[in-house]
Amino acid sequence: DDGLWRLGPHGVEPVRLPDGRTVRHLAASPGLLWLITHDRMLYRHRPATGEWTRVRSALPLDTRLGTVGDGRVFLSDDVHGLRMLDDAGREHPVSGASTLHAATVHPDGLGNTWIGTPTHGLWRLRPRDVAMLHAPGFGGRAPGRVVEDDERGGLWLGFGCEGLWYRAPSGEVTRLPLEDAMQDACTASLFYDAAQATLWIGSSTGGLGRLRDARLEMAWQWPGAKMLGIWRSRDGTWWAGSSQGVRRLDIDADGTVQAAHAIPGVADVNVARLADAHAGGIWVVGDRGVFRVR
């Protein structure tokens, strides 16, 4: 209520406000000072020249002004939501936050923007990013069938019958020729075992491949099966699903498949998906409906 003051190397000195107004909110961006006064006006001040500009008048009640943390300034109220101000005083709505009245805004450097509101809690804003990734050299003709995280920032990708691909954290994409060790290059499923640093690969002709220490080898073959899906339930049991139902696999610690046990009741199901059942056992989803195996 006692005006605007500037703290400098020689102490504190008053800064004359337009018409002697009282400051309600204050924010700074490089080379600029922004103020909201008690009579709901927005001003921009250039300390280097002493210039004052009235940017907006008749602001909604409880309009907030503040910094984002990276040099930007925001303006917010419960009528228009959150906006960013450019140096000319133009307002730019924030996509996804048009209904949020912000008291504080903080980007954490990890892609999140945290928004604290006066009455509606804490919000996190993340931009959405949708992009298309094709198998290189195939012009989008190879269907994307399966993707698996390697838990190190990279992705394993299965593009139909164009083999197995790896997208490194740098964005570089390379191809692994499945046909060198398996019967074909058609990927049906992927499962990455982080504990063993092993990628399991199910093929469209019923083969199960194993990639470990940059070595690819065939681990098991389900005769006559199509579209082999490899999966491990939360109790550690390994399962395979295909056009010929479901089998429970006995896999040693070294990755050797010792036995495959058929599951009665779902032998003629063309399996599309396996999932844990909260009440125990697993769900089997296929062309004949949904079954629970216990």
PDB file of C-alpha atoms in Angstrom:
ATOM      1  CA  ASP A   1       0.000   0.000   0.000  1.00  0.00           C
ATOM      2  CA  ASP A   2       3.039   2.291   0.200  1.00  0.00           C
ATOM      3  CA  GLY A   3       3.859   2.204  -3.503  1.00  0.00           C
ATOM      4  CA  LEU A   4       6.651   0.568  -5.496  1.00  0.00           C
ATOM      5  CA  TRP A   5      10.278   0.484  -4.364  1.00  0.00           C
ATOM      6  CA  ARG A   6      13.492  -0.659  -5.989  1.00  0.00           C
ATOM      7  CA  LEU A   7      16.367  -2.216  -4.055  1.00  0.00           C
ATOM      8  CA  GLY A   8      19.730  -1.424  -5.643  1.00  0.00           C
ATOM      9  CA  PRO A   9      23.401  -1.280  -4.742  1.00  0.00           C
ATOM     10  CA  HIS A  10      22.866   2.125  -3.094  1.00  0.00           C
ATOM     11  CA  GLY A  11      19.862   1.145  -0.986  1.00  0.00           C
ATOM     12  CA  VAL A  12      16.101   1.471  -1.488  1.00  0.00           C
ATOM     13  CA  GLU A  13      14.509   4.181  -3.589  1.00  0.00           C
ATOM     14  CA  PRO A  14      10.860   4.806  -4.567  1.00  0.00           C
ATOM     15  CA  VAL A  15       9.637   4.242  -8.123  1.00  0.00           C
ATOM     16  CA  ARG A  16       6.893   6.576  -9.256  1.00  0.00           C
ATOM     17  CA  LEU A  17       3.743   4.723 -10.294  1.00  0.00           C
ATOM     18  CA  PRO A  18       1.278   6.062 -12.867  1.00  0.00           C
ATOM     19  CA  ASP A  19      -1.320   8.161 -11.033  1.00  0.00           C
ATOM     20  CA  GLY A  20       0.094   7.039  -7.685  1.00  0.00           C
ATOM     21  CA  ARG A  21      -1.594   3.660  -7.815  1.00  0.00           C
ATOM     22  CA  THR A  22      -1.221   0.799  -5.308  1.00  0.00           C
ATOM     23  CA  VAL A  23       0.430  -2.470  -6.385  1.00  0.00           C
ATOM     24  CA  ARG A  24      -1.480  -5.721  -5.883  1.00  0.00           C
ATOM     25  CA  HIS A  25       0.686  -8.160  -7.915  1.00  0.00           C
ATOM     26  CA  LEU A  26       4.205  -7.893  -9.314  1.00  0.00           C
ATOM     27  CA  ALA A  27       6.225 -10.015 -11.765  1.00  0.00           C
ATOM     28  CA  ALA A  28       9.435  -9.543 -13.721  1.00  0.00           C
ATOM     29  CA  SER A  29      10.603 -10.815 -17.103  1.00  0.00           C
ATOM     30  CA  PRO A  30      13.944  -9.941 -18.748  1.00  0.00           C
ATOM     31  CA  GLY A  31      14.064  -6.148 -19.049  1.00  0.00           C
ATOM     32  CA  LEU A  32      10.421  -5.702 -18.042  1.00  0.00           C
ATOM     33  CA  LEU A  33       8.318  -5.262 -14.928  1.00  0.00           C
ATOM     34  CA  TRP A  34       4.604  -6.183 -14.855  1.00  0.00           C
ATOM     35  CA  LEU A  35       2.147  -4.868 -12.248  1.00  0.00           C
ATOM     36  CA  ILE A  36      -1.522  -5.255 -11.384  1.00  0.00           C
ATOM     37  CA  THR A  37      -2.858  -2.308  -9.417  1.00  0.00           C
ATOM     38  CA  HIS A  38      -5.625  -2.085  -6.852  1.00  0.00           C
ATOM     39  CA  ASP A  39      -8.072  -0.753  -9.476  1.00  0.00           C
ATOM     40  CA  ARG A  40      -7.600  -3.890 -11.655  1.00  0.00           C
ATOM     41  CA  MET A  41      -5.228  -2.450 -14.246  1.00  0.00           C
ATOM     42  CA  LEU A  42      -2.244  -4.234 -15.814  1.00  0.00           C
ATOM     43  CA  TYR A  43       0.878  -2.136 -16.448  1.00  0.00           C
ATOM     44  CA  ARG A  44       4.190  -2.851 -18.146  1.00  0.00           C
ATOM     45  CA  HIS A  45       7.297  -0.955 -17.058  1.00  0.00           C
ATOM     46  CA  ARG A  46      10.720  -0.730 -18.724  1.00  0.00           C
ATOM     47  CA  PRO A  47      13.194   0.140 -15.955  1.00  0.00           C
ATOM     48  CA  ALA A  48      15.923   0.992 -18.478  1.00  0.00           C
ATOM     49  CA  THR A  49      13.889   3.847 -19.992  1.00  0.00           C
ATOM     50  CA  GLY A  50      11.351   4.553 -17.268  1.00  0.00           C
ATOM     51  CA  GLU A  51       8.520   3.941 -19.758  1.00  0.00           C
ATOM     52  CA  TRP A  52       5.082   2.931 -18.402  1.00  0.00           C
ATOM     53  CA  THR A  53       2.373   1.317 -20.577  1.00  0.00           C
ATOM     54  CA  ARG A  54      -1.165   0.480 -19.519  1.00  0.00           C
ATOM     55  CA  VAL A  55      -1.759  -2.934 -21.080  1.00  0.00           C
ATOM     56  CA  ARG A  56      -5.176  -3.909 -19.743  1.00  0.00           C
ATOM     57  CA  SER A  57      -7.975  -2.411 -17.685  1.00  0.00           C
ATOM     58  CA  ALA A  58     -11.079  -3.775 -15.955  1.00  0.00           C
ATOM     59  CA  LEU A  59      -9.396  -7.056 -15.089  1.00  0.00           C
ATOM     60  CA  PRO A  60     -11.598  -9.672 -13.367  1.00  0.00           C
ATOM     61  CA  LEU A  61     -11.484  -9.745  -9.600  1.00  0.00           C
ATOM     62  CA  ASP A  62      -8.598 -11.754  -8.089  1.00  0.00           C
ATOM     63  CA  THR A  63      -6.561 -11.681 -11.292  1.00  0.00           C
ATOM     64  CA  ARG A  64      -3.159 -13.214 -10.548  1.00  0.00           C
ATOM     65  CA  LEU A  65       0.181 -12.258 -12.047  1.00  0.00           C
ATOM     66  CA  GLY A  66       3.385 -14.245 -11.649  1.00  0.00           C
ATOM     67  CA  THR A  67       6.440 -15.836 -13.224  1.00  0.00           C
ATOM     68  CA  VAL A  68       6.646 -19.319 -14.639  1.00  0.00           C
ATOM     69  CA  GLY A  69      10.248 -19.831 -13.530  1.00  0.00           C
ATOM     70  CA  ASP A  70      11.908 -19.689 -16.946  1.00  0.00           C
ATOM     71  CA  GLY A  71      11.526 -15.945 -17.527  1.00  0.00           C
ATOM     72  CA  ARG A  72       7.948 -16.038 -18.788  1.00  0.00           C
ATOM     73  CA  VAL A  73       5.082 -14.213 -17.085  1.00  0.00           C
ATOM     74  CA  PHE A  74       1.549 -15.527 -16.641  1.00  0.00           C
ATOM     75  CA  LEU A  75      -1.807 -13.860 -16.081  1.00  0.00           C
ATOM     76  CA  SER A  76      -4.696 -15.812 -14.610  1.00  0.00           C
ATOM     77  CA  ASP A  77      -8.259 -15.315 -13.404  1.00  0.00           C
ATOM     78  CA  ASP A  78     -11.348 -17.430 -12.847  1.00  0.00           C
ATOM     79  CA  VAL A  79     -13.009 -16.116 -16.021  1.00  0.00           C
ATOM     80  CA  HIS A  80     -10.360 -16.676 -18.723  1.00  0.00           C
ATOM     81  CA  GLY A  81      -8.083 -19.239 -17.024  1.00  0.00           C
ATOM     82  CA  LEU A  82      -4.314 -19.312 -17.446  1.00  0.00           C
ATOM     83  CA  ARG A  83      -2.554 -17.250 -20.151  1.00  0.00           C
ATOM     84  CA  MET A  84       1.043 -16.369 -20.932  1.00  0.00           C
ATOM     85  CA  LEU A  85       2.092 -12.784 -21.656  1.00  0.00           C
ATOM     86  CA  ASP A  86       4.562 -11.897 -24.387  1.00  0.00           C
ATOM     87  CA  ASP A  87       6.669  -8.739 -24.240  1.00  0.00           C
ATOM     88  CA  ALA A  88       4.024  -6.772 -26.150  1.00  0.00           C
ATOM     89  CA  GLY A  89       1.362  -7.692 -23.587  1.00  0.00           C
ATOM     90  CA  ARG A  90      -0.478 -10.111 -25.859  1.00  0.00           C
ATOM     91  CA  GLU A  91      -2.161 -13.020 -24.088  1.00  0.00           C
ATOM     92  CA  HIS A  92      -1.614 -16.623 -25.198  1.00  0.00           C
ATOM     93  CA  PRO A  93      -3.966 -19.262 -23.735  1.00  0.00           C
ATOM     94  CA  VAL A  94      -2.333 -22.395 -22.332  1.00  0.00           C
ATOM     95  CA  SER A  95      -3.830 -25.476 -23.972  1.00  0.00           C
ATOM     96  CA  GLY A  96      -5.329 -27.757 -21.341  1.00  0.00           C
ATOM     97  CA  ALA A  97      -5.400 -25.041 -18.658  1.00  0.00           C
ATOM     98  CA  SER A  98      -8.084 -22.746 -20.058  1.00  0.00           C
ATOM     99  CA  THR A  99     -10.314 -23.390 -17.029  1.00  0.00           C
ATOM    100  CA  LEU A 100      -7.586 -23.225 -14.358  1.00  0.00           C
ATOM    101  CA  HIS A 101      -7.135 -20.089 -12.259  1.00  0.00           C
ATOM    102  CA  ALA A 102      -3.454 -20.276 -11.322  1.00  0.00           C
ATOM    103  CA  ALA A 103      -1.783 -18.832  -8.259  1.00  0.00           C
ATOM    104  CA  THR A 104       1.627 -20.350  -9.083  1.00  0.00           C
ATOM    105  CA  VAL A 105       3.062 -22.059 -12.161  1.00  0.00           C
ATOM    106  CA  HIS A 106       6.253 -24.146 -12.142  1.00  0.00           C
ATOM    107  CA  PRO A 107       7.808 -26.149 -15.027  1.00  0.00           C
ATOM    108  CA  ASP A 108      10.034 -28.872 -13.553  1.00  0.00           C
ATOM    109  CA  GLY A 109      12.265 -29.431 -16.575  1.00  0.00           C
ATOM    110  CA  LEU A 110      10.914 -32.974 -17.093  1.00  0.00           C
ATOM    111  CA  GLY A 111       8.013 -32.014 -19.330  1.00  0.00           C
ATOM    112  CA  ASN A 112       5.599 -31.287 -16.478  1.00  0.00           C
ATOM    113  CA  THR A 113       4.093 -27.909 -15.656  1.00  0.00           C
ATOM    114  CA  TRP A 114       2.740 -27.753 -12.099  1.00  0.00           C
ATOM    115  CA  ILE A 115      -0.162 -25.362 -11.511  1.00  0.00           C
ATOM    116  CA  GLY A 116      -1.220 -24.401  -8.002  1.00  0.00           C
ATOM    117  CA  THR A 117      -4.725 -22.921  -7.828  1.00  0.00           C
ATOM    118  CA  PRO A 118      -6.312 -20.817  -5.056  1.00  0.00           C
ATOM    119  CA  THR A 119      -9.279 -23.133  -4.499  1.00  0.00           C
ATOM    120  CA  HIS A 120      -9.011 -26.209  -6.765  1.00  0.00           C
ATOM    121  CA  GLY A 121      -5.833 -27.944  -5.682  1.00  0.00           C
ATOM    122  CA  LEU A 122      -2.643 -28.814  -7.548  1.00  0.00           C
ATOM    123  CA  TRP A 123      -2.618 -29.752 -11.235  1.00  0.00           C
ATOM    124  CA  ARG A 124       0.003 -31.233 -13.535  1.00  0.00           C
ATOM    125  CA  LEU A 125       0.028 -30.310 -17.231  1.00  0.00           C
ATOM    126  CA  ARG A 126       1.867 -32.411 -19.796  1.00  0.00           C
ATOM    127  CA  PRO A 127       1.774 -31.725 -23.544  1.00  0.00           C
ATOM    128  CA  ARG A 128       0.501 -34.499 -25.757  1.00  0.00           C
ATOM    129  CA  ASP A 129       2.727 -35.619 -28.593  1.00  0.00           C
ATOM    130  CA  VAL A 130       1.510 -37.974 -31.308  1.00  0.00           C
ATOM    131  CA  ALA A 131       3.868 -38.915 -34.114  1.00  0.00           C
ATOM    132  CA  MET A 132       4.157 -41.711 -36.672  1.00  0.00           C
ATOM    133  CA  LEU A 133       7.175 -44.017 -36.773  1.00  0.00           C
ATOM    134  CA  HIS A 134       7.539 -46.225 -39.857  1.00  0.00           C
ATOM    135  CA  ALA A 135       9.907 -49.072 -40.491  1.00  0.00           C
ATOM    136  CA  PRO A 136      12.713 -47.301 -42.385  1.00  0.00           C
ATOM    137  CA  GLY A 137      12.755 -47.973 -46.090  1.00  0.00           C
ATOM    138  CA  PHE A 138       9.255 -49.456 -46.324  1.00  0.00           C
ATOM    139  CA  GLY A 139       7.278 -46.250 -46.860  1.00  0.00           C
ATOM    140  CA  GLY A 140       4.672 -47.015 -44.222  1.00  0.00           C
ATOM    141  CA  ARG A 141       3.659 -50.312 -45.838  1.00  0.00           C
ATOM    142  CA  ALA A 142       4.799 -52.466 -42.886  1.00  0.00           C
ATOM    143  CA  PRO A 143       2.144 -52.669 -40.150  1.00  0.00           C
ATOM    144  CA  GLY A 144       3.163 -51.801 -36.609  1.00  0.00           C
ATOM    145  CA  ARG A 145       2.319 -54.870 -34.553  1.00  0.00           C
ATOM    146  CA  VAL A 146       4.049 -54.699 -31.148  1.00  0.00           C
ATOM    147  CA  VAL A 147       6.256 -52.389 -29.064  1.00  0.00           C
ATOM    148  CA  GLU A 148       8.227 -53.140 -25.889  1.00  0.00           C
ATOM    149  CA  ASP A 149      10.206 -50.871 -23.560  1.00  0.00           C
ATOM    150  CA  ASP A 150      13.782 -51.904 -22.775  1.00  0.00           C
ATOM    151  CA  GLU A 151      13.693 -49.858 -19.504  1.00  0.00           C
ATOM    152  CA  ARG A 152      16.774 -47.900 -20.620  1.00  0.00           C
ATOM    153  CA  GLY A 153      15.061 -45.332 -22.804  1.00  0.00           C
ATOM    154  CA  GLY A 154      14.938 -47.486 -25.936  1.00  0.00           C
ATOM    155  CA  LEU A 155      12.124 -49.384 -27.652  1.00  0.00           C
ATOM    156  CA  TRP A 156      11.869 -52.728 -29.398  1.00  0.00           C
ATOM    157  CA  LEU A 157       9.483 -52.540 -32.357  1.00  0.00           C
ATOM    158  CA  GLY A 158       7.834 -55.252 -34.403  1.00  0.00           C
ATOM    159  CA  PHE A 159       6.744 -54.155 -37.902  1.00  0.00           C
ATOM    160  CA  GLY A 160       4.770 -57.103 -39.239  1.00  0.00           C
ATOM    161  CA  CYS A 161       7.044 -59.345 -41.307  1.00  0.00           C
ATOM    162  CA  GLU A 162       9.844 -56.797 -41.649  1.00  0.00           C
ATOM    163  CA  GLY A 163      11.830 -58.168 -38.729  1.00  0.00           C
ATOM    164  CA  LEU A 164      12.628 -56.724 -35.342  1.00  0.00           C
ATOM    165  CA  TRP A 165      13.704 -53.106 -34.932  1.00  0.00           C
ATOM    166  CA  TYR A 166      15.340 -51.221 -32.092  1.00  0.00           C
ATOM    167  CA  ARG A 167      14.891 -47.506 -31.519  1.00  0.00           C
ATOM    168  CA  ALA A 168      17.742 -46.207 -29.354  1.00  0.00           C
ATOM    169  CA  PRO A 169      17.305 -43.314 -26.895  1.00  0.00           C
ATOM    170  CA  SER A 170      19.087 -41.140 -29.478  1.00  0.00           C
ATOM    171  CA  GLY A 171      16.323 -41.861 -32.004  1.00  0.00           C
ATOM    172  CA  GLU A 172      18.481 -44.051 -34.249  1.00  0.00           C
ATOM    173  CA  VAL A 173      16.574 -47.086 -35.567  1.00  0.00           C
ATOM    174  CA  THR A 174      18.295 -50.355 -36.535  1.00  0.00           C
ATOM    175  CA  ARG A 175      16.982 -53.701 -37.777  1.00  0.00           C
ATOM    176  CA  LEU A 176      17.675 -57.136 -36.286  1.00  0.00           C
ATOM    177  CA  PRO A 177      17.248 -59.913 -38.893  1.00  0.00           C
ATOM    178  CA  LEU A 178      15.037 -62.472 -37.163  1.00  0.00           C
ATOM    179  CA  GLU A 179      15.245 -64.764 -40.167  1.00  0.00           C
ATOM    180  CA  ASP A 180      18.875 -65.550 -39.296  1.00  0.00           C
ATOM    181  CA  ALA A 181      17.825 -67.617 -36.270  1.00  0.00           C
ATOM    182  CA  MET A 182      14.065 -68.125 -36.642  1.00  0.00           C
ATOM    183  CA  GLN A 183      11.947 -69.466 -39.464  1.00  0.00           C
ATOM    184  CA  ASP A 184      10.640 -66.082 -40.517  1.00  0.00           C
ATOM    185  CA  ALA A 185      10.888 -62.366 -39.795  1.00  0.00           C
ATOM    186  CA  CYS A 186       7.236 -61.909 -38.793  1.00  0.00           C
ATOM    187  CA  THR A 187       6.983 -60.591 -35.223  1.00  0.00           C
ATOM    188  CA  ALA A 188       3.822 -61.447 -33.268  1.00  0.00           C
ATOM    189  CA  SER A 189       4.787 -60.548 -29.678  1.00  0.00           C
ATOM    190  CA  LEU A 190       7.608 -59.204 -27.512  1.00  0.00           C
ATOM    191  CA  PHE A 191       8.336 -59.496 -23.792  1.00  0.00           C
ATOM    192  CA  TYR A 192      11.369 -57.952 -22.108  1.00  0.00           C
ATOM    193  CA  ASP A 193      12.653 -59.617 -18.945  1.00  0.00           C
ATOM    194  CA  ALA A 194      14.654 -56.845 -17.234  1.00  0.00           C
ATOM    195  CA  ALA A 195      16.009 -59.149 -14.511  1.00  0.00           C
ATOM    196  CA  GLN A 196      17.684 -61.381 -17.112  1.00  0.00           C
ATOM    197  CA  ALA A 197      18.217 -58.589 -19.698  1.00  0.00           C
ATOM    198  CA  THR A 198      16.481 -60.892 -22.181  1.00  0.00           C
ATOM    199  CA  LEU A 199      14.021 -60.080 -24.954  1.00  0.00           C
ATOM    200  CA  TRP A 200      11.564 -62.862 -25.810  1.00  0.00           C
ATOM    201  CA  ILE A 201      10.152 -62.854 -29.334  1.00  0.00           C
ATOM    202  CA  GLY A 202       7.043 -64.676 -30.524  1.00  0.00           C
ATOM    203  CA  SER A 203       6.766 -65.213 -34.275  1.00  0.00           C
ATOM    204  CA  SER A 204       3.784 -65.637 -36.585  1.00  0.00           C
ATOM    205  CA  THR A 205       4.765 -69.265 -37.253  1.00  0.00           C
ATOM    206  CA  GLY A 206       4.807 -70.378 -33.613  1.00  0.00           C
ATOM    207  CA  GLY A 207       8.495 -69.829 -32.906  1.00  0.00           C
ATOM    208  CA  LEU A 208       9.851 -68.394 -29.661  1.00  0.00           C
ATOM    209  CA  GLY A 209      13.116 -66.516 -29.962  1.00  0.00           C
ATOM    210  CA  ARG A 210      15.451 -65.265 -27.254  1.00  0.00           C
ATOM    211  CA  LEU A 211      17.763 -62.262 -27.545  1.00  0.00           C
ATOM    212  CA  ARG A 212      20.382 -61.967 -24.836  1.00  0.00           C
ATOM    213  CA  ASP A 213      23.858 -60.412 -24.857  1.00  0.00           C
ATOM    214  CA  ALA A 214      23.311 -59.445 -28.526  1.00  0.00           C
ATOM    215  CA  ARG A 215      22.840 -63.134 -29.385  1.00  0.00           C
ATOM    216  CA  LEU A 216      19.597 -64.242 -31.054  1.00  0.00           C
ATOM    217  CA  GLU A 217      18.562 -67.910 -30.904  1.00  0.00           C
ATOM    218  CA  MET A 218      15.485 -70.071 -31.220  1.00  0.00           C
ATOM    219  CA  ALA A 219      14.276 -71.167 -27.770  1.00  0.00           C
ATOM    220  CA  TRP A 220      11.158 -73.210 -28.593  1.00  0.00           C
ATOM    221  CA  GLN A 221       8.766 -74.057 -31.409  1.00  0.00           C
ATOM    222  CA  TRP A 222       5.020 -74.673 -31.067  1.00  0.00           C
ATOM    223  CA  PRO A 223       4.297 -76.988 -34.025  1.00  0.00           C
ATOM    224  CA  GLY A 224       1.414 -75.837 -36.206  1.00  0.00           C
ATOM    225  CA  ALA A 225       0.731 -72.714 -34.158  1.00  0.00           C
ATOM    226  CA  LYS A 226       0.260 -69.242 -35.603  1.00  0.00           C
ATOM    227  CA  MET A 227       0.866 -65.829 -33.987  1.00  0.00           C
ATOM    228  CA  LEU A 228       2.680 -66.922 -30.833  1.00  0.00           C
ATOM    229  CA  GLY A 229       2.199 -64.582 -27.887  1.00  0.00           C
ATOM    230  CA  ILE A 230       4.720 -64.804 -25.023  1.00  0.00           C
ATOM    231  CA  TRP A 231       3.820 -63.425 -21.603  1.00  0.00           C
ATOM    232  CA  ARG A 232       4.644 -63.775 -17.895  1.00  0.00           C
ATOM    233  CA  SER A 233       1.990 -63.424 -15.191  1.00  0.00           C
ATOM    234  CA  ARG A 234       2.581 -61.555 -11.948  1.00  0.00           C
ATOM    235  CA  ASP A 235       3.335 -64.791 -10.062  1.00  0.00           C
ATOM    236  CA  GLY A 236       6.280 -65.419 -12.389  1.00  0.00           C
ATOM    237  CA  THR A 237       4.635 -68.104 -14.532  1.00  0.00           C
ATOM    238  CA  TRP A 238       5.423 -68.057 -18.249  1.00  0.00           C
ATOM    239  CA  TRP A 239       2.573 -68.490 -20.732  1.00  0.00           C
ATOM    240  CA  ALA A 240       2.269 -68.858 -24.482  1.00  0.00           C
ATOM    241  CA  GLY A 241      -0.906 -68.171 -26.427  1.00  0.00           C
ATOM    242  CA  SER A 242      -1.516 -68.865 -30.107  1.00  0.00           C
ATOM    243  CA  SER A 243      -4.050 -70.074 -32.651  1.00  0.00           C
ATOM    244  CA  GLN A 244      -3.971 -73.390 -30.767  1.00  0.00           C
ATOM    245  CA  GLY A 245      -4.877 -72.191 -27.292  1.00  0.00           C
ATOM    246  CA  VAL A 246      -2.689 -71.675 -24.234  1.00  0.00           C
ATOM    247  CA  ARG A 247       0.335 -73.476 -22.845  1.00  0.00           C
ATOM    248  CA  ARG A 248       2.174 -72.980 -19.563  1.00  0.00           C
ATOM    249  CA  LEU A 249       5.939 -72.982 -20.092  1.00  0.00           C
ATOM    250  CA  ASP A 250       8.620 -74.314 -17.751  1.00  0.00           C
ATOM    251  CA  ILE A 251      11.613 -72.028 -18.350  1.00  0.00           C
ATOM    252  CA  ASP A 252      14.871 -72.508 -16.467  1.00  0.00           C
ATOM    253  CA  ALA A 253      16.877 -69.642 -14.989  1.00  0.00           C
ATOM    254  CA  ASP A 254      19.222 -69.817 -17.981  1.00  0.00           C
ATOM    255  CA  GLY A 255      16.297 -69.347 -20.396  1.00  0.00           C
ATOM    256  CA  THR A 256      15.894 -72.950 -21.536  1.00  0.00           C
ATOM    257  CA  VAL A 257      12.292 -74.049 -22.231  1.00  0.00           C
ATOM    258  CA  GLN A 258      12.017 -77.458 -20.543  1.00  0.00           C
ATOM    259  CA  ALA A 259       8.328 -78.213 -21.114  1.00  0.00           C
ATOM    260  CA  ALA A 260       5.052 -76.796 -22.426  1.00  0.00           C
ATOM    261  CA  HIS A 261       1.809 -77.838 -20.706  1.00  0.00           C
ATOM    262  CA  ALA A 262      -1.492 -77.579 -22.569  1.00  0.00           C
ATOM    263  CA  ILE A 263      -4.375 -75.966 -20.648  1.00  0.00           C
ATOM    264  CA  PRO A 264      -7.629 -77.958 -20.903  1.00  0.00           C
ATOM    265  CA  GLY A 265     -10.734 -75.992 -21.830  1.00  0.00           C
ATOM    266  CA  VAL A 266      -8.997 -73.401 -23.997  1.00  0.00           C
ATOM    267  CA  ALA A 267      -7.134 -75.679 -26.412  1.00  0.00           C
ATOM    268  CA  ASP A 268      -9.233 -74.564 -29.398  1.00  0.00           C
ATOM    269  CA  VAL A 269      -9.209 -70.838 -28.596  1.00  0.00           C
ATOM    270  CA  ASN A 270      -7.383 -68.541 -31.006  1.00  0.00           C
ATOM    271  CA  VAL A 271      -5.782 -66.376 -28.340  1.00  0.00           C
ATOM    272  CA  ALA A 272      -5.557 -62.597 -28.766  1.00  0.00           C
ATOM    273  CA  ARG A 273      -4.467 -61.579 -25.267  1.00  0.00           C
ATOM    274  CA  LEU A 274      -3.499 -62.919 -21.840  1.00  0.00           C
ATOM    275  CA  ALA A 275      -3.843 -60.850 -18.659  1.00  0.00           C
ATOM    276  CA  ASP A 276      -3.677 -61.276 -14.885  1.00  0.00           C
ATOM    277  CA  ALA A 277      -7.000 -61.802 -13.114  1.00  0.00           C
ATOM    278  CA  HIS A 278      -7.338 -59.870  -9.847  1.00  0.00           C
ATOM    279  CA  ALA A 279      -9.233 -62.753  -8.237  1.00  0.00           C
ATOM    280  CA  GLY A 280      -6.479 -65.206  -9.163  1.00  0.00           C
ATOM    281  CA  GLY A 281      -5.295 -66.949 -12.308  1.00  0.00           C
ATOM    282  CA  ILE A 282      -5.222 -65.392 -15.759  1.00  0.00           C
ATOM    283  CA  TRP A 283      -7.702 -64.139 -18.335  1.00  0.00           C
ATOM    284  CA  VAL A 284      -7.591 -65.674 -21.799  1.00  0.00           C
ATOM    285  CA  VAL A 285      -9.177 -63.508 -24.491  1.00  0.00           C
ATOM    286  CA  GLY A 286      -9.772 -65.000 -27.916  1.00  0.00           C
ATOM    287  CA  ASP A 287     -12.154 -65.764 -30.740  1.00  0.00           C
ATOM    288  CA  ARG A 288     -14.455 -67.835 -28.493  1.00  0.00           C
ATOM    289  CA  GLY A 289     -14.878 -65.267 -25.736  1.00  0.00           C
ATOM    290  CA  VAL A 290     -13.145 -64.631 -22.436  1.00  0.00           C
ATOM    291  CA  PHE A 291     -12.012 -67.398 -20.082  1.00  0.00           C
ATOM    292  CA  ARG A 292     -10.395 -67.396 -16.676  1.00  0.00           C
ATOM    293  CA  VAL A 293      -7.777 -70.075 -16.019  1.00  0.00           C
ATOM    294  CA  ARG A 294      -7.020 -70.950 -12.367  1.00  0.00           C
TER     295      ARG A 294
END
